[in-house]
Coordinates of C-alpha atoms in Angstrom, one line a residue:
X1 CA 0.0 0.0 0.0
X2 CA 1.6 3.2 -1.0
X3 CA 0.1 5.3 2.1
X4 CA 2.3 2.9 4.3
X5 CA 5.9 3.2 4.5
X6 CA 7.9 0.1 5.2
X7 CA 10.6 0.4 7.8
X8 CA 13.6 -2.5 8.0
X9 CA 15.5 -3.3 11.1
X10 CA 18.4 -5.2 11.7
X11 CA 20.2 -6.4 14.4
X12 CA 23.8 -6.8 14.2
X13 CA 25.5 -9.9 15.7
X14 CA 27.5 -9.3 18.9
X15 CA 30.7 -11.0 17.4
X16 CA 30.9 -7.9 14.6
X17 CA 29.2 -5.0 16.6
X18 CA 32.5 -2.8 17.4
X19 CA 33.7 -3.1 13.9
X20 CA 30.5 -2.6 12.4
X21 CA 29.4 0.4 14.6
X22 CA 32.9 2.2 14.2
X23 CA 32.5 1.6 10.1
X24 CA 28.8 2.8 10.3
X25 CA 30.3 5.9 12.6
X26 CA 32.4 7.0 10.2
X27 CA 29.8 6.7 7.1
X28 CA 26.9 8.2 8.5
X29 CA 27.3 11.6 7.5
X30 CA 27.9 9.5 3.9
X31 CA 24.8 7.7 4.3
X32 CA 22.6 10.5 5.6
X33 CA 22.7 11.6 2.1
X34 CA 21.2 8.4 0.8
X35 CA 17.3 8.8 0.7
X36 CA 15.3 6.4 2.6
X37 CA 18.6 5.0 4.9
X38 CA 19.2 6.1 8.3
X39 CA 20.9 4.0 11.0
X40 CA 20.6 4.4 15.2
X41 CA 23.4 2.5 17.4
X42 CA 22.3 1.9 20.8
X43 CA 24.8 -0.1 23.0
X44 CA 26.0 -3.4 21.0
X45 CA 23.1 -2.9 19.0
X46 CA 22.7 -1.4 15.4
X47 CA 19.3 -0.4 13.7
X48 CA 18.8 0.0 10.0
X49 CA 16.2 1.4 8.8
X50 CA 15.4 1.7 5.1
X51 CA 11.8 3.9 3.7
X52 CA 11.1 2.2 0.7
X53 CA 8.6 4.7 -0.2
X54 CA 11.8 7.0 -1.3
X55 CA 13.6 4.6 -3.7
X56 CA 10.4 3.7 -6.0
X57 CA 7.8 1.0 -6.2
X58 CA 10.0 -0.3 -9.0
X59 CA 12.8 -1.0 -6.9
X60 CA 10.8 -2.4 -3.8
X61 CA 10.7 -6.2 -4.2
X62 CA 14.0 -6.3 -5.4
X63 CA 15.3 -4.5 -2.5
X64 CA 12.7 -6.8 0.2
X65 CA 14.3 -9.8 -1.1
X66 CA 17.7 -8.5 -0.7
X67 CA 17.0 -7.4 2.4
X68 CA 15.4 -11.1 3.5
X69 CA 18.4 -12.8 1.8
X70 CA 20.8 -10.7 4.0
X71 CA 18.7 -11.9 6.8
X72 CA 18.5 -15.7 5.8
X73 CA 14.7 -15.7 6.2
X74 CA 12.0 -16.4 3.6
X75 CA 9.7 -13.6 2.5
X76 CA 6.1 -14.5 4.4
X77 CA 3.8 -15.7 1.1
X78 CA 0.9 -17.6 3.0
X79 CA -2.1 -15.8 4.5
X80 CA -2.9 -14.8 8.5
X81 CA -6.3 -14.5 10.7
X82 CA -4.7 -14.9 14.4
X83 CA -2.1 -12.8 15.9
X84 CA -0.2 -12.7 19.3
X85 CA 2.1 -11.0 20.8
X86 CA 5.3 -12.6 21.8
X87 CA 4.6 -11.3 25.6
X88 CA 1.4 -13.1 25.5
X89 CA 2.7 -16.8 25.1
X90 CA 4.8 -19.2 26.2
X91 CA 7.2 -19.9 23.7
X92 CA 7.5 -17.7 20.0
X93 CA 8.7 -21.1 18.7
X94 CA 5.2 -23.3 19.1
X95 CA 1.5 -21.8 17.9
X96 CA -0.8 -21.2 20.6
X97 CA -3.4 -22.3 19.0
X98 CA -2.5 -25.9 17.4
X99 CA 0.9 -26.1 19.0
X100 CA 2.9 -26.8 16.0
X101 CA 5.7 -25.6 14.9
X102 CA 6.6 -21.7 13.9
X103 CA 9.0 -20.4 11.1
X104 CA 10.5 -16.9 11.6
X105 CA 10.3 -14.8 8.4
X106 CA 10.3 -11.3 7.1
X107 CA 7.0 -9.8 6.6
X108 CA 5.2 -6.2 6.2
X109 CA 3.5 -5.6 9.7
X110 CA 0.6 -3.3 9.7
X111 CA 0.9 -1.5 12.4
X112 CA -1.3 1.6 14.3
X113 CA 0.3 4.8 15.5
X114 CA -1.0 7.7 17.5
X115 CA -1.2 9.6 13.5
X116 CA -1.7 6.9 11.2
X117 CA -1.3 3.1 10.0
X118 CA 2.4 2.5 8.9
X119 CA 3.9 -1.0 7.6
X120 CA 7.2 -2.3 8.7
X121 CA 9.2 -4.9 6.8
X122 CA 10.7 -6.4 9.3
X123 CA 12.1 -10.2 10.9
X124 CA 9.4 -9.2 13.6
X125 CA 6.8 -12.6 13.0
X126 CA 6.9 -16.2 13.8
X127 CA 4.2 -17.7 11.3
X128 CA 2.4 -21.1 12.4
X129 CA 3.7 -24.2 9.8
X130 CA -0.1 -25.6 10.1
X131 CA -2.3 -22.4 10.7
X132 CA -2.9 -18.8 10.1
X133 CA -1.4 -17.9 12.8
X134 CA 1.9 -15.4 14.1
X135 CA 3.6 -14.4 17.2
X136 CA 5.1 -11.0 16.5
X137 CA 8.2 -9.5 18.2
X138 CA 5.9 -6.1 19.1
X139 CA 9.4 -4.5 21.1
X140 CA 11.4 -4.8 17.2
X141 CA 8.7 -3.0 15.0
X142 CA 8.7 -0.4 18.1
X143 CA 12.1 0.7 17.6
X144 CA 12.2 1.3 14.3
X145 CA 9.8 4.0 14.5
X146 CA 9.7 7.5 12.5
X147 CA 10.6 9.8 15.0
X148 CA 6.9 11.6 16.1
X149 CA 5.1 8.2 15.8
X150 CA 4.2 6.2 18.7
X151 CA 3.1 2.2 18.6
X152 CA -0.3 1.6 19.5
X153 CA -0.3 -2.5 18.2
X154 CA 0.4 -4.4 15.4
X155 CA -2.8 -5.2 13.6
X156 CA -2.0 -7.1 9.8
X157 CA 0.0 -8.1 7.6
X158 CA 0.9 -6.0 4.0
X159 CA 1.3 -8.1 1.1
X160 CA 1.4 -4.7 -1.1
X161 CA 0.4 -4.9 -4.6
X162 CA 0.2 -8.6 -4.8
X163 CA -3.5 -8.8 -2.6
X164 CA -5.2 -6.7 0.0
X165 CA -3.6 -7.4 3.3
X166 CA -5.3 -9.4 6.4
X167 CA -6.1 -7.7 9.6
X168 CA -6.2 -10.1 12.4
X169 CA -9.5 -11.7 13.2
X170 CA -8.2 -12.6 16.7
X171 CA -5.9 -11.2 18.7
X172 CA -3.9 -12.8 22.0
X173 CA -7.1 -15.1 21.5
X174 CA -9.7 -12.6 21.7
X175 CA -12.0 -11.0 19.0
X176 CA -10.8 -7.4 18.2
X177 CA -12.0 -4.6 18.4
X178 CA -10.5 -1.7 15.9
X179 CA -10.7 2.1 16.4
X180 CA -10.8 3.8 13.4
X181 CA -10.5 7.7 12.6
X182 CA -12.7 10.1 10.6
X183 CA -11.2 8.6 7.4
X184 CA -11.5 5.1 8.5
X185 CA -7.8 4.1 9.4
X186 CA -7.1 1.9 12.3
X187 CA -5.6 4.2 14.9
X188 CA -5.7 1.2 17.4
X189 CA -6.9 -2.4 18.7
X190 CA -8.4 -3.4 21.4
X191 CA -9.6 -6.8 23.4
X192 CA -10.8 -7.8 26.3
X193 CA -10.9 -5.9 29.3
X194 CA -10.0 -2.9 27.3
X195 CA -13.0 -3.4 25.1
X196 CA -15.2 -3.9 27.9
X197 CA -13.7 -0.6 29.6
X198 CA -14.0 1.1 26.1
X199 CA -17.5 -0.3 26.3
X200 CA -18.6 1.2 29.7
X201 CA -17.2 4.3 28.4
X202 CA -18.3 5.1 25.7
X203 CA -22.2 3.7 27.2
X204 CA -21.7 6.5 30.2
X205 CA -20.8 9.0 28.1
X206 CA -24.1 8.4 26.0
X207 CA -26.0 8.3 28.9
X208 CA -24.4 11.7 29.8
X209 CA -25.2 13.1 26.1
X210 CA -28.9 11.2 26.8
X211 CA -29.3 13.1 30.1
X212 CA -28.5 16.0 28.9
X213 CA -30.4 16.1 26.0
X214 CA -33.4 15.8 27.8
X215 CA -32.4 18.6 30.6
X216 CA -31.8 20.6 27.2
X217 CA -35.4 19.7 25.7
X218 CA -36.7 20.3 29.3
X219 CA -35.2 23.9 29.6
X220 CA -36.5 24.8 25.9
X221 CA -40.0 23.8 27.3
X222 CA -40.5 25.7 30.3
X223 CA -38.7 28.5 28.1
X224 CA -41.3 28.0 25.7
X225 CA -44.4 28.1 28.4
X226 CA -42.7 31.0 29.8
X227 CA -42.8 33.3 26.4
X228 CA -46.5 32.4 26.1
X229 CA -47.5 34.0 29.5

């Protein structure tokens, strides 16, 4: 979806972090130059991220499976309904649901911010071998945010132009509940408890638009018996 951008992380092994961060020191003026790149070091850690929406939609897939190969992880190609976040189960490497196995591979996570949906292509999902199902690393698509954007919750997957993308039916095992803006965008997710809080709230603040619509309708009355004296 070209309203998404697609963000790519990557963590650098802790064998090669001090030669890779002083090499990446001394490039980044270099590669601040280079549309789309930008890299953040944080302790032994390296992040790359790469906005695909400044190199071209030609140049996209080639680039994704580039990026997947220097990974050594298959592009995700199936289909999802059921997501979870890795906090929310026991183990990233079984499904929760049918306790098979799980395959870690690269994948365009639809995501919800505080100003709009984004995508991240990122090593961030561990897809089910038997079902539709993922356990996604929520903590790697965080920090590779756009500065000014804050994660709200990962809520589908991106397949671009090849098919529309699938929003998760379930999530952590509970039916979903999207929040969408005036335009229609998923600005969050919610289940459970929070939609039952969400719930409540938004039934007492009808009740208080109910309650005073009728006080209103009430004072327009006695308004209007009062003029006719």
């Amino acid at each position: 979806m070209s309203n998404f951008r697609r963000w790519w992380p990557k963590r650098l092994g802790a064998g090669d972090v001090s030669k890779e961060l002083s090499q990446q020191a001394d490039d980044m003026e270099a590669q601040r130059s280079i549309p789309g790149i930008r890299i953040k070091a944080s302790g032994d850690n390296a992040l790359v991220t790469v906005d695909l929406d400044e190199i071209g939609p030609e140049a996209q897939p080639l680039i994704m499976e580039e990026m997947a190969q220097q990974e050594g992880l298959a592009i995700f190609r199936g289909s999802v309904e059921h997501g979870y976040a890795m906090r929310a189960v026991a183990s990233h490497l079984q499904c929760p649901r049918c306790k098979a196995q799980t395959r870690q591979q690269m994948a365009n996570f639809i995501y919800a911010t505080n100003i709009a949906p984004r995508a991240m292509f990122a090593p961030a999902g561990y897809f089910c071998t038997a079902c539709p199902t993922v356990i996604v690393d929520e903590n790697l698509i965080a920090v590779g945010l756009k500065e000014g954007y804050r994660f709200r919750a990962v809520v589908g997957i991106d397949y671009g132009r090849e098919r529309d993308p699938d929003l998760f039916r379930t999530w952590n095992g509970h039916e979903p509940m999207y929040i969408l803006d005036e335009e229609g965008r998923v600005m969050d997710l919610v289940t459970g408890d929070q939609r039952h809080s969400t719930e409540r709230a938004h039934r007492r603040h009808a009740g208080r638009d109910s309650t005073t619509g009728k006080r209103r309708r009430r004072m327009a009355q006695q308004s209007r018996r009062r003029n006719r004296r």
